[in-house]
Coordinates of C-alpha atoms in Angstrom, one line a residue:
Chain A
M1 CA 71.1 -33.8 -92.4
E2 CA 72.6 -32.6 -95.7
L3 CA 71.3 -29.3 -97.5
V4 CA 71.5 -28.6 -101.1
I5 CA 71.0 -25.3 -102.8
Q6 CA 69.6 -25.3 -106.3
P7 CA 69.5 -22.2 -108.7
D8 CA 65.7 -22.2 -108.9
A9 CA 62.5 -23.9 -107.9
D10 CA 62.4 -26.1 -110.9
S11 CA 65.9 -27.5 -110.7
A12 CA 65.2 -28.1 -106.9
A13 CA 62.1 -30.0 -107.8
R14 CA 64.1 -31.9 -110.6
L15 CA 66.8 -32.9 -108.3
V16 CA 64.1 -34.2 -105.9
A17 CA 62.5 -36.2 -108.6
L18 CA 66.0 -37.7 -109.7
L19 CA 66.5 -38.8 -106.1
I20 CA 63.2 -40.6 -106.0
A21 CA 63.8 -42.1 -109.5
K22 CA 67.2 -43.5 -108.1
A23 CA 65.5 -44.9 -105.2
L24 CA 62.8 -46.6 -107.4
R25 CA 65.5 -48.0 -109.7
E26 CA 67.3 -49.6 -106.7
K27 CA 64.1 -51.0 -105.2
P28 CA 61.2 -51.1 -107.5
H29 CA 58.9 -52.2 -104.7
L30 CA 59.8 -49.0 -102.9
V31 CA 57.3 -47.7 -100.2
L32 CA 57.3 -43.9 -100.9
G33 CA 55.9 -41.3 -98.6
L34 CA 54.4 -38.5 -100.5
A35 CA 53.2 -34.9 -99.8
T36 CA 50.9 -32.4 -101.5
G37 CA 51.0 -28.7 -102.0
R38 CA 52.0 -26.4 -104.8
T39 CA 55.9 -27.1 -104.4
M40 CA 55.2 -30.8 -105.0
E41 CA 53.3 -30.2 -108.2
R42 CA 56.7 -29.6 -110.0
V43 CA 58.2 -32.8 -108.7
Y44 CA 55.2 -34.9 -109.8
A45 CA 55.5 -33.2 -113.1
H46 CA 59.2 -34.3 -113.5
L47 CA 58.3 -37.9 -112.4
V48 CA 55.5 -38.0 -114.8
R49 CA 57.9 -36.8 -117.4
M50 CA 60.6 -39.4 -116.5
H51 CA 58.0 -42.0 -116.6
K52 CA 56.8 -41.0 -120.1
E53 CA 60.3 -40.3 -121.6
Q54 CA 62.5 -42.9 -119.7
G55 CA 59.9 -45.4 -118.7
L56 CA 60.6 -44.8 -115.2
D57 CA 58.5 -47.9 -113.7
F58 CA 56.1 -47.3 -110.8
S59 CA 54.2 -50.6 -111.2
L60 CA 55.5 -52.1 -108.1
C61 CA 55.7 -49.0 -106.1
R62 CA 53.6 -48.4 -102.9
T63 CA 52.7 -44.9 -101.7
F64 CA 51.6 -43.4 -98.5
N65 CA 50.6 -39.9 -98.3
L66 CA 51.3 -37.8 -95.3
D67 CA 47.7 -36.5 -94.6
E68 CA 44.3 -36.1 -95.6
Y69 CA 41.4 -33.8 -94.7
I70 CA 38.6 -35.1 -92.7
G71 CA 34.9 -34.8 -94.1
I72 CA 35.5 -34.2 -97.7
P73 CA 35.3 -37.5 -100.1
A74 CA 38.0 -38.6 -102.6
S75 CA 35.9 -37.1 -105.4
H76 CA 36.1 -33.5 -103.9
P77 CA 38.7 -31.5 -105.9
G78 CA 40.2 -30.0 -102.5
S79 CA 40.9 -33.6 -101.3
Y80 CA 44.3 -34.8 -101.3
R81 CA 43.2 -37.9 -103.0
F82 CA 42.0 -35.9 -105.8
Y83 CA 45.3 -33.9 -105.8
M84 CA 47.4 -37.0 -105.9
N85 CA 45.2 -38.8 -108.7
R86 CA 45.5 -35.5 -110.8
H87 CA 49.1 -34.6 -110.4
L88 CA 50.7 -38.3 -110.2
F89 CA 48.7 -41.5 -110.1
S90 CA 46.6 -41.0 -113.1
Q91 CA 49.7 -40.1 -115.2
I92 CA 52.1 -42.9 -114.3
N93 CA 51.9 -46.7 -114.3
I94 CA 51.1 -47.2 -110.5
D95 CA 48.4 -49.6 -109.5
P96 CA 45.9 -47.5 -107.6
R97 CA 45.4 -50.3 -105.2
N98 CA 49.0 -49.6 -104.1
T99 CA 48.4 -45.9 -103.2
F100 CA 47.3 -45.0 -99.7
L101 CA 46.1 -41.9 -98.1
P102 CA 44.5 -41.6 -94.5
D103 CA 40.8 -42.3 -94.6
G104 CA 39.1 -38.8 -94.0
M105 CA 35.7 -40.1 -94.4
A106 CA 36.1 -42.9 -91.8
C107 CA 33.2 -43.2 -89.3
D108 CA 35.8 -43.9 -86.7
T109 CA 38.7 -41.6 -87.1
Q110 CA 40.8 -43.1 -84.2
S111 CA 40.8 -46.6 -85.6
A112 CA 41.4 -45.3 -89.1
C113 CA 44.7 -43.6 -87.8
R114 CA 45.6 -46.8 -86.1
H115 CA 44.9 -48.9 -89.4
Y116 CA 47.0 -46.4 -91.3
E117 CA 50.1 -46.9 -89.0
E118 CA 49.6 -50.7 -89.1
L119 CA 49.4 -50.8 -93.0
I120 CA 52.6 -48.8 -93.1
A121 CA 54.3 -51.3 -90.8
E122 CA 52.9 -54.2 -92.9
F123 CA 54.9 -52.9 -95.9
G124 CA 58.1 -52.7 -94.0
G125 CA 57.9 -48.9 -93.3
I126 CA 58.6 -46.1 -95.4
D127 CA 61.6 -46.1 -97.4
L128 CA 61.7 -42.6 -98.7
Q129 CA 59.6 -39.8 -97.4
L130 CA 58.9 -36.6 -99.4
L131 CA 58.1 -33.4 -97.3
G132 CA 57.3 -29.8 -97.8
I133 CA 57.1 -27.3 -95.2
G134 CA 54.2 -25.1 -93.8
A135 CA 54.5 -21.3 -93.4
D136 CA 55.0 -21.9 -89.5
G137 CA 57.2 -24.8 -90.0
H138 CA 55.0 -27.9 -89.9
I139 CA 55.5 -31.1 -91.6
G140 CA 52.4 -33.0 -92.6
F141 CA 49.7 -31.1 -90.6
N142 CA 51.7 -31.3 -87.4
E143 CA 50.9 -27.8 -86.2
S144 CA 52.7 -26.1 -83.5
L145 CA 53.2 -28.1 -80.2
S146 CA 52.7 -31.4 -82.0
A147 CA 54.7 -34.0 -79.8
L148 CA 58.0 -34.9 -81.5
R149 CA 56.9 -38.5 -81.0
S150 CA 53.4 -38.2 -82.0
R151 CA 51.8 -40.8 -84.3
T152 CA 49.1 -40.8 -87.0
R153 CA 46.0 -38.9 -85.5
E154 CA 43.3 -36.3 -86.0
K155 CA 44.5 -32.7 -85.8
A156 CA 42.6 -29.4 -85.5
L157 CA 44.2 -27.1 -88.2
A158 CA 45.7 -23.9 -87.2
P159 CA 44.0 -20.7 -88.5
S160 CA 47.0 -19.8 -90.4
T161 CA 47.1 -23.1 -92.2
I162 CA 43.4 -22.7 -92.9
A163 CA 43.9 -19.2 -94.2
V164 CA 46.7 -20.5 -96.7
N165 CA 45.0 -23.7 -97.7
R166 CA 41.5 -22.4 -98.3
T167 CA 42.8 -20.6 -101.4
L168 CA 43.1 -24.0 -103.0
F169 CA 39.5 -24.5 -102.6
D170 CA 37.0 -23.3 -105.3
N171 CA 34.7 -22.5 -102.6
P172 CA 36.7 -21.6 -99.6
A173 CA 33.9 -22.4 -97.2
E174 CA 34.3 -26.0 -97.8
M175 CA 37.8 -26.1 -96.5
P176 CA 37.7 -28.6 -93.5
S177 CA 39.2 -27.4 -90.3
R178 CA 40.3 -30.9 -89.3
A179 CA 42.7 -33.6 -90.9
I180 CA 44.4 -36.9 -90.4
T181 CA 48.1 -36.5 -90.4
M182 CA 51.1 -38.9 -89.9
G183 CA 52.7 -37.7 -86.6
V184 CA 56.2 -36.4 -86.3
G185 CA 57.2 -39.8 -84.9
T186 CA 55.7 -41.5 -87.9
I187 CA 57.7 -39.3 -90.5
L188 CA 60.8 -39.8 -88.5
D189 CA 60.4 -43.5 -88.8
A190 CA 60.9 -43.3 -92.6
S191 CA 64.5 -44.7 -93.6
N192 CA 65.2 -41.7 -95.9
I193 CA 63.6 -38.2 -95.8
I194 CA 63.7 -35.6 -98.5
L195 CA 62.5 -31.9 -97.7
L196 CA 61.8 -29.7 -100.6
V197 CA 61.6 -26.0 -99.9
T198 CA 61.2 -23.3 -102.4
G199 CA 60.5 -19.4 -102.7
S200 CA 61.4 -16.4 -100.6
T201 CA 58.4 -16.7 -98.3
K202 CA 59.9 -19.9 -96.8
A203 CA 63.4 -18.4 -96.4
E204 CA 62.9 -17.7 -92.6
I205 CA 61.2 -20.7 -91.7
I206 CA 63.5 -23.0 -93.3
A207 CA 66.6 -21.4 -91.6
K208 CA 64.7 -21.9 -88.4
A209 CA 63.8 -25.6 -89.2
V210 CA 67.4 -26.7 -90.1
E211 CA 69.7 -24.3 -88.2
G212 CA 67.4 -23.3 -85.0
P213 CA 66.8 -25.2 -82.0
I214 CA 64.8 -28.3 -81.8
T215 CA 61.2 -27.4 -80.6
S216 CA 57.7 -28.7 -81.1
M217 CA 56.8 -25.0 -81.9
V218 CA 58.3 -25.8 -85.3
S219 CA 57.8 -29.6 -86.1
A220 CA 60.1 -29.5 -89.0
T221 CA 63.0 -29.0 -86.6
A222 CA 62.7 -32.6 -85.5
L223 CA 64.1 -33.7 -88.7
Q224 CA 67.4 -32.6 -87.3
L225 CA 67.2 -35.7 -85.3
H226 CA 66.9 -38.0 -88.4
P227 CA 70.0 -39.7 -89.6
R228 CA 69.4 -39.7 -93.4
C229 CA 67.5 -36.4 -94.2
R230 CA 68.3 -34.4 -97.2
V231 CA 67.0 -30.7 -97.6
V232 CA 66.7 -29.3 -101.1
V233 CA 66.1 -25.5 -101.5
D234 CA 66.2 -22.7 -104.2
E235 CA 68.2 -19.9 -103.9
H236 CA 65.2 -17.8 -102.9
A237 CA 64.6 -19.9 -99.9
A238 CA 68.2 -20.2 -99.1
T239 CA 68.8 -16.5 -98.3
R240 CA 68.5 -16.7 -94.6
L241 CA 70.7 -19.8 -93.9
Q242 CA 73.9 -19.0 -92.1
A243 CA 76.1 -21.9 -93.2
Q244 CA 75.4 -21.6 -97.1
E245 CA 79.0 -21.7 -97.9
Y246 CA 79.5 -25.0 -96.1
Y247 CA 76.3 -26.6 -97.8
R248 CA 77.5 -25.6 -101.3
W249 CA 81.0 -26.8 -100.6
I250 CA 79.6 -30.3 -99.5
F251 CA 77.3 -30.3 -102.8
A252 CA 80.4 -29.4 -104.9
T253 CA 82.8 -31.9 -103.5
E254 CA 81.1 -35.0 -101.9
P255 CA 81.0 -37.9 -104.3
E256 CA 77.4 -38.8 -103.6
W257 CA 76.2 -35.7 -105.2
A258 CA 78.5 -36.0 -108.2
E259 CA 76.1 -37.4 -110.5
Y260 CA 73.5 -34.3 -109.7
R261 CA 76.1 -31.5 -110.2
Chain B
M1 CA 78.3 -47.1 -112.5
P2 CA 76.8 -50.0 -110.8
T3 CA 73.3 -49.6 -109.1
R4 CA 73.2 -51.0 -105.6
L5 CA 70.0 -52.7 -105.6
Q6 CA 67.7 -52.7 -102.5
I7 CA 66.1 -56.2 -103.1
P8 CA 67.5 -58.8 -101.0
G9 CA 68.6 -61.2 -103.7
F10 CA 66.7 -63.6 -106.1
V11 CA 63.8 -66.1 -105.5
D12 CA 64.3 -69.6 -106.9
L13 CA 61.2 -71.8 -107.1
Q14 CA 63.1 -74.9 -108.1
V15 CA 66.1 -76.0 -106.2
N16 CA 66.9 -80.0 -106.4
G17 CA 70.1 -79.5 -104.4
F18 CA 73.1 -77.5 -104.0
A19 CA 76.9 -78.0 -103.2
G20 CA 76.9 -81.7 -103.3
V21 CA 73.8 -82.2 -101.5
D22 CA 70.8 -83.9 -103.3
F23 CA 67.5 -83.1 -101.7
S24 CA 66.0 -86.1 -103.1
S25 CA 68.6 -88.7 -102.1
G26 CA 67.7 -91.5 -99.6
T27 CA 70.8 -90.4 -97.6
L28 CA 69.9 -86.8 -97.2
T29 CA 70.5 -85.5 -93.5
E30 CA 69.3 -82.5 -91.8
A31 CA 72.9 -81.1 -91.4
A32 CA 73.3 -81.6 -95.2
F33 CA 70.1 -79.7 -96.1
R34 CA 71.1 -76.8 -93.8
H35 CA 74.7 -76.6 -95.4
A36 CA 73.2 -76.7 -98.9
G37 CA 70.8 -74.1 -97.9
H38 CA 73.2 -71.6 -96.3
A39 CA 75.7 -72.1 -99.2
L40 CA 72.9 -71.2 -101.6
L41 CA 71.9 -68.1 -99.5
A42 CA 75.4 -66.8 -99.8
R43 CA 75.3 -66.9 -103.5
G44 CA 72.7 -64.4 -104.2
T45 CA 69.5 -66.6 -103.7
A46 CA 67.3 -64.9 -101.0
A47 CA 64.4 -67.2 -100.9
F48 CA 63.9 -70.6 -102.5
L49 CA 61.7 -73.6 -102.8
P50 CA 63.6 -77.0 -101.9
T51 CA 62.3 -79.3 -104.6
L52 CA 61.7 -83.0 -104.5
I53 CA 61.4 -84.9 -107.5
T54 CA 59.5 -88.0 -108.4
G55 CA 60.3 -90.8 -105.9
P56 CA 58.6 -93.7 -104.0
E57 CA 56.5 -92.5 -101.2
P58 CA 58.6 -93.7 -98.4
L59 CA 61.4 -91.6 -99.8
L60 CA 59.3 -88.5 -100.3
R61 CA 57.9 -88.9 -96.8
R62 CA 61.4 -89.4 -95.3
N63 CA 62.8 -86.3 -97.1
L64 CA 59.8 -84.1 -96.4
G65 CA 60.5 -84.8 -92.8
V66 CA 64.2 -83.9 -93.0
F67 CA 63.1 -80.6 -94.7
C68 CA 60.6 -79.9 -91.8
A69 CA 63.1 -80.9 -89.1
A70 CA 65.8 -78.5 -90.6
L71 CA 63.4 -75.6 -90.7
R72 CA 62.2 -76.2 -87.2
H73 CA 65.9 -76.3 -85.9
D74 CA 67.1 -73.4 -88.2
P75 CA 64.9 -70.4 -87.8
T76 CA 67.3 -68.4 -90.2
L77 CA 67.0 -70.8 -93.0
A78 CA 63.3 -71.1 -92.3
R79 CA 62.8 -67.3 -93.1
H80 CA 64.3 -67.9 -96.3
I81 CA 62.3 -70.9 -97.4
P82 CA 58.7 -70.1 -97.9
G83 CA 58.0 -73.7 -98.8
F84 CA 58.6 -76.7 -100.8
H85 CA 58.3 -77.6 -104.5
L86 CA 57.0 -81.2 -105.3
E87 CA 58.2 -81.8 -108.8
G88 CA 56.2 -85.0 -109.3
P89 CA 55.2 -87.8 -108.8
F90 CA 52.1 -87.1 -110.8
I91 CA 54.1 -86.6 -114.2
S92 CA 54.3 -88.3 -117.5
G93 CA 56.3 -91.6 -117.7
A94 CA 57.0 -91.2 -121.3
A95 CA 60.6 -91.0 -122.4
G96 CA 61.6 -87.4 -122.7
A97 CA 58.7 -86.0 -120.7
V98 CA 59.9 -87.8 -117.5
G99 CA 63.4 -86.3 -118.0
A100 CA 65.9 -87.4 -115.5
H101 CA 63.2 -88.7 -113.0
D102 CA 62.8 -92.3 -112.1
P103 CA 60.0 -93.6 -114.5
S104 CA 59.2 -96.4 -112.3
A105 CA 58.1 -94.0 -109.5
V106 CA 55.8 -91.9 -111.6
R107 CA 52.2 -92.2 -110.7
P108 CA 48.7 -91.0 -111.9
P109 CA 47.2 -87.9 -110.0
D110 CA 45.8 -89.3 -106.7
L111 CA 44.1 -87.1 -104.1
A112 CA 44.8 -89.3 -101.2
C113 CA 48.5 -89.7 -102.1
F114 CA 48.6 -85.8 -102.5
E115 CA 47.1 -85.3 -99.1
R116 CA 49.6 -87.7 -97.6
L117 CA 52.3 -85.7 -99.2
A118 CA 50.9 -82.3 -98.2
G119 CA 50.6 -83.7 -94.6
W120 CA 54.3 -84.7 -94.5
A121 CA 55.2 -81.3 -95.7
E122 CA 53.5 -80.0 -92.5
G123 CA 51.5 -77.3 -94.5
R124 CA 54.6 -76.1 -96.3
L125 CA 53.9 -77.5 -99.6
R126 CA 53.8 -74.3 -101.9
L127 CA 54.2 -75.6 -105.5
L128 CA 53.3 -78.8 -107.3
T129 CA 54.4 -79.9 -110.7
L130 CA 52.1 -82.2 -112.6
A131 CA 51.4 -83.4 -116.1
A132 CA 48.3 -81.7 -117.4
E133 CA 47.4 -84.6 -119.8
L134 CA 47.0 -87.1 -117.2
P135 CA 43.6 -88.4 -116.2
G136 CA 42.5 -86.7 -113.0
A137 CA 44.9 -83.9 -113.4
A138 CA 42.3 -81.1 -113.3
E139 CA 40.6 -82.6 -110.4
L140 CA 44.0 -82.9 -108.4
C141 CA 44.7 -79.3 -109.5
R142 CA 41.6 -78.0 -108.2
H143 CA 42.0 -79.8 -104.9
A144 CA 45.8 -78.5 -104.5
C145 CA 44.5 -74.8 -105.3
R146 CA 41.8 -75.3 -102.5
R147 CA 44.6 -76.3 -100.1
G148 CA 46.6 -73.3 -101.0
V149 CA 49.3 -75.0 -103.2
V150 CA 50.2 -73.5 -106.6
V151 CA 50.1 -75.8 -109.4
A152 CA 52.4 -75.8 -112.2
C153 CA 52.2 -78.0 -115.4
G154 CA 55.4 -79.8 -116.5
H155 CA 57.1 -83.2 -117.3
Q156 CA 54.3 -83.8 -119.7
L157 CA 53.1 -84.3 -123.2
A158 CA 50.2 -81.9 -122.7
G159 CA 48.6 -80.2 -125.8
S160 CA 46.6 -76.9 -125.9
A161 CA 43.4 -78.5 -124.7
D162 CA 45.1 -80.1 -121.7
L163 CA 46.6 -76.9 -120.6
A164 CA 43.5 -74.9 -121.1
R165 CA 41.5 -77.4 -118.8
L166 CA 44.2 -77.2 -116.3
A167 CA 44.3 -73.4 -116.4
E168 CA 40.5 -73.6 -116.0
A169 CA 41.1 -75.6 -112.8
G170 CA 43.5 -73.0 -111.2
A171 CA 46.8 -74.1 -112.5
A172 CA 49.1 -71.0 -112.6
A173 CA 52.3 -71.9 -114.2
L174 CA 54.4 -74.1 -116.4
T175 CA 57.4 -75.9 -115.0
H176 CA 60.6 -75.3 -116.9
L177 CA 59.1 -74.7 -120.3
G178 CA 60.9 -76.1 -123.2
N179 CA 62.5 -78.8 -121.1
G180 CA 61.3 -81.9 -119.4
M181 CA 59.8 -82.7 -123.0
P182 CA 60.8 -85.2 -125.7
N183 CA 62.9 -84.1 -128.7
R184 CA 60.4 -85.1 -131.1
V185 CA 56.7 -83.9 -130.7
H186 CA 53.7 -83.0 -132.7
R187 CA 54.6 -79.9 -134.9
H188 CA 51.7 -77.9 -133.4
D189 CA 50.1 -79.5 -130.4
N190 CA 53.2 -79.8 -128.2
P191 CA 53.8 -78.6 -124.7
L192 CA 56.2 -75.9 -125.7
L193 CA 53.9 -74.1 -128.3
A194 CA 50.7 -74.8 -126.3
G195 CA 52.4 -73.6 -123.2
L196 CA 53.6 -70.4 -124.8
A197 CA 50.1 -69.8 -126.2
E198 CA 48.2 -70.4 -122.9
T199 CA 48.6 -66.9 -121.5
R200 CA 47.0 -67.8 -118.1
L201 CA 50.0 -69.8 -117.3
K202 CA 53.3 -68.0 -116.0
I203 CA 56.2 -69.6 -117.5
L204 CA 59.0 -71.0 -115.4
F205 CA 62.2 -71.5 -117.3
I206 CA 65.8 -72.3 -116.8
P207 CA 68.2 -69.7 -118.4
D208 CA 71.4 -71.1 -117.3
G209 CA 72.8 -71.0 -120.8
H210 CA 72.6 -74.9 -121.3
H211 CA 68.8 -75.8 -121.0
L212 CA 67.5 -73.4 -123.7
P213 CA 69.5 -72.0 -126.6
R214 CA 69.6 -68.4 -127.1
H215 CA 66.8 -68.1 -129.9
V216 CA 64.6 -69.9 -127.6
L217 CA 65.2 -67.4 -124.8
E218 CA 64.7 -64.6 -127.3
L219 CA 61.5 -66.2 -128.3
F220 CA 60.3 -66.5 -124.7
A221 CA 61.3 -62.7 -124.3
R222 CA 59.1 -61.7 -127.2
A223 CA 56.3 -64.1 -127.1
A224 CA 55.8 -64.1 -123.3
G225 CA 57.5 -61.0 -122.1
P226 CA 58.8 -59.9 -118.7
H227 CA 55.5 -60.0 -116.8
R228 CA 54.8 -63.8 -117.6
L229 CA 58.6 -65.1 -117.2
I230 CA 60.0 -66.6 -114.0
A231 CA 63.6 -67.8 -114.1
T232 CA 64.5 -70.8 -112.1
S233 CA 67.7 -72.4 -111.6
D234 CA 66.7 -76.1 -111.4
A235 CA 70.0 -76.2 -109.3
S236 CA 71.1 -79.8 -109.0
P237 CA 73.4 -81.2 -106.2
A238 CA 76.4 -80.6 -108.6
A239 CA 75.7 -76.7 -108.5
G240 CA 78.6 -75.1 -106.7
L241 CA 80.9 -78.0 -107.4
P242 CA 83.8 -78.2 -109.8
P243 CA 83.7 -80.1 -113.0
G244 CA 83.8 -83.9 -112.7
I245 CA 81.7 -87.0 -112.5
Y246 CA 79.0 -87.1 -109.9
H247 CA 76.2 -89.2 -108.7
V248 CA 73.0 -87.1 -108.5
L249 CA 69.3 -87.4 -108.6
G250 CA 69.8 -91.2 -109.2
N251 CA 71.9 -90.5 -112.4
R252 CA 75.7 -90.8 -113.2
V253 CA 76.3 -87.3 -114.5
V254 CA 79.1 -85.3 -116.1
L255 CA 79.5 -81.7 -114.9
E256 CA 81.4 -80.2 -118.0
P257 CA 83.9 -77.2 -117.3
D258 CA 81.4 -75.0 -119.1
G259 CA 78.6 -75.9 -116.5
R260 CA 76.5 -78.2 -118.5
L261 CA 75.4 -81.1 -116.3
H262 CA 74.3 -84.1 -118.3
N263 CA 73.8 -87.8 -118.2
P264 CA 75.6 -89.2 -121.2
R265 CA 73.9 -92.6 -121.2
R266 CA 70.3 -91.2 -121.3
R267 CA 71.4 -88.2 -123.1
C268 CA 69.4 -85.6 -120.9
L269 CA 70.3 -82.8 -118.9
V270 CA 70.0 -83.3 -115.2
G271 CA 69.4 -80.1 -113.6
S272 CA 71.6 -77.1 -113.8
S273 CA 75.0 -76.4 -112.0
A274 CA 74.1 -72.6 -111.9
T275 CA 72.7 -70.3 -109.2
L276 CA 69.8 -68.2 -110.0
L277 CA 72.2 -65.2 -110.0
A278 CA 74.3 -67.0 -112.7
C279 CA 70.9 -67.5 -114.5
M280 CA 70.1 -63.7 -114.1
N281 CA 73.4 -62.9 -115.6
V282 CA 73.0 -65.1 -118.7
L283 CA 69.4 -63.2 -119.2
H284 CA 71.1 -59.8 -118.6
G285 CA 73.8 -60.7 -121.0
L286 CA 71.1 -61.3 -123.8
G287 CA 70.4 -57.6 -123.7
L288 CA 66.6 -58.2 -124.1
F289 CA 65.5 -57.0 -120.9
A290 CA 65.5 -53.7 -119.0
P291 CA 66.9 -53.8 -115.4
E292 CA 63.3 -53.7 -113.8
D293 CA 62.3 -56.5 -116.1
L294 CA 65.0 -58.5 -115.0
L295 CA 64.0 -57.9 -111.3
R296 CA 60.5 -59.1 -112.2
I297 CA 61.8 -62.3 -113.7
G298 CA 64.2 -63.1 -110.9
F299 CA 62.3 -61.7 -107.9
Y300 CA 58.9 -60.1 -108.2
N301 CA 57.2 -62.7 -110.3
P302 CA 58.2 -65.7 -108.5
L303 CA 57.0 -64.0 -105.3
A304 CA 53.7 -63.0 -106.9
L305 CA 53.1 -66.5 -108.1
L306 CA 53.3 -67.8 -104.5
G307 CA 51.2 -64.8 -103.2
L308 CA 54.0 -63.5 -101.2
A309 CA 55.0 -59.8 -100.6
P310 CA 58.5 -58.5 -101.2
E311 CA 58.8 -57.5 -97.7
T312 CA 58.7 -61.1 -96.6
V313 CA 62.0 -62.0 -98.1
P314 CA 64.9 -61.4 -95.6
H315 CA 68.2 -60.0 -96.8
G316 CA 71.0 -62.3 -97.5
P317 CA 74.5 -61.8 -96.2
Y318 CA 75.6 -59.6 -99.0
R319 CA 74.6 -56.6 -101.1
L320 CA 73.2 -57.0 -104.7
S321 CA 74.5 -54.6 -107.4
L322 CA 73.7 -54.2 -111.1
D323 CA 76.3 -53.0 -113.3
P324 CA 75.3 -52.4 -116.8
A325 CA 78.5 -54.1 -118.2
A326 CA 79.3 -56.7 -115.6
G327 CA 75.6 -57.7 -114.6
F328 CA 74.5 -58.7 -111.2
T329 CA 77.3 -58.9 -108.6
L330 CA 77.4 -59.5 -104.9
S331 CA 79.5 -57.5 -102.4

C-alpha cells in the first residue's frame, strides 16, 4: 500500500483522475471499477474536463460500479445509475452499453449478483478499482462484519449508512435500506486499487483503515492485503495518520510519483 | 517518456508467411508453420490470421490441414490464431487485379467450393477475400456471412455499384485497399475511389512504407479516419529475412535493402517484408494519428471486425511501449 497526501480535496481528486487517465492511455479497453458519493464527484469532474480539453478517450473503456440500491429504478435520482449518468457517463464518450451496475430491480437478486460476478470475469477482471470509504470504514456497502472474502451479494444497510445517505435523497423516505454490493473479496480481486479519502470527518477512520489491525469490523482494512493499492488523502483527512512523514518522503522521492509532484 | 501499453500486441488479419516460411507453398510443413508463427509472435504481433492465397483446391486442402494440425498440437500458438484468412480463390483473374496470385487457379464464386474450403478449415475460416464484381459474389457473401465468415472485397475491378451490392449482402471490409488493382483504371469508377466511398466497409491497408505512398496514407487518414482503418502487414515469407533473392508465393522475388519486396518480371509487389509492428511505426511516423487512434488501427478495429473481445488476445513474450519519438517498441 502507498499513501499520498495532497494539500486539499481538489488536488487529491485531480491526482486520482490523472492516475485513471494514465491507466486508460496504457490500455484503452480498461475495465474500470467505479464508486459513488460526494468525494467522487470531484474526480469525475476532472475526468470530464480531461475528456473535453485533452480528448481523453473513453470509447473503449468498460466500467463496473461497486454497488446499487435495491428497489429504485435507474430513472430515480437517488439511484447510482442516475448518479453515474449525471456526473460521468453522459459527459464523456463512453458507450453506455459498456457501463455496468448491479441490477437493483432484478426479480431474483441472488442470480443478479451471480451474473454481475460472471460479467466481471468475462471482461478479464477489473484493472483499476476506485474506492471511497464510509464513515464507519466500509468499502462498497460492505458494512461491519462483512466477510473479508465475500462476493457480490445483497446487504442490509447499517442505520448509520442510511442516516448519512438519505440526505442525498430529495425525499429521504425513499432511501432504500438494502443494496447489492461487490464483496470485499470481489474488490480485492481488482489488479489495482485507488482509495480516495478527503475531509476531517474521515481522518479517524482512514487512520484505522490503513494503520490499524485488519478486521471485518472495518472492511477497508482488507485493503492492506492488496499488493497494488494506492491511497490518496488530503491534509484534512491525514491528521491522524502516524507515519505521515514516511508517506510524504515516499511521494517526494520515489520515481513513480515524479510526474505527479 | 515512453508509455508502457497494456495491450498485448497488434492484430494482423493478413499474414501470408514469415521467416522464410510460405503458408501457401505445396511443401509447407507443420513444423515450419509453427516456427513462423512463434517468430511472428515474438515480433509484436499478438494475434493473426494465417492467410492462404489463390491456389488449386488440393493445395488449399493440404495447407488448411497443415494449419489445423499445427493448432491442435500447439495450444500456445492456437490461442494467438483466432482463425484463417482465405485470400481467394474467388478473385479477379485480370492483370493487375490478380496481383501476385496465380491467374490459372482463380475461379468464379462457388458455394460448393466454399463449403469444402470451410470444412477443411475445421470451422476456423474467419475471413474471405473475394472480388465484388464477379457473378455470384453477393450470393457467396451472404452464404459466408451466415456461416460466420467475415467477407472482405479485394483483388477486384469492382466499381461503386458492385461494392454497394456486396455491402448490402453483408460484406464488412476491403482487402488491402489501393493494392491488388491495376495501375490504369476508370478515373472515377474504380476499386480505390469506390472503396473509399463505401463507408459500410472497413479498410484493410498495408502501411509498410512501400505498398502505398505517403500521400495515399494521408488521404486514407482524412477520408476514412481511424475508426474505419485496419492496418495489415500482408507479410510474405521473406518477412524477417535479410535482403536477397527468394522464391515466394510462386514468384521469384527480390527483397531490397529498404524492405521493398517485388517480382521484377511481373513488376508487382509480392506481399510485404514488414511485421505489423513495423507498419504501425510507419503510421506513427506520419504524425497523422493520436496514440489511441493507432491502437484502434492496429488492435481494436481488426478485433472488432472479427467480433472478438480484446480480452481474448493473450499477451506475447514482451511488453509493448509507445514512445512519442521512437514509436512502438518491444521490451
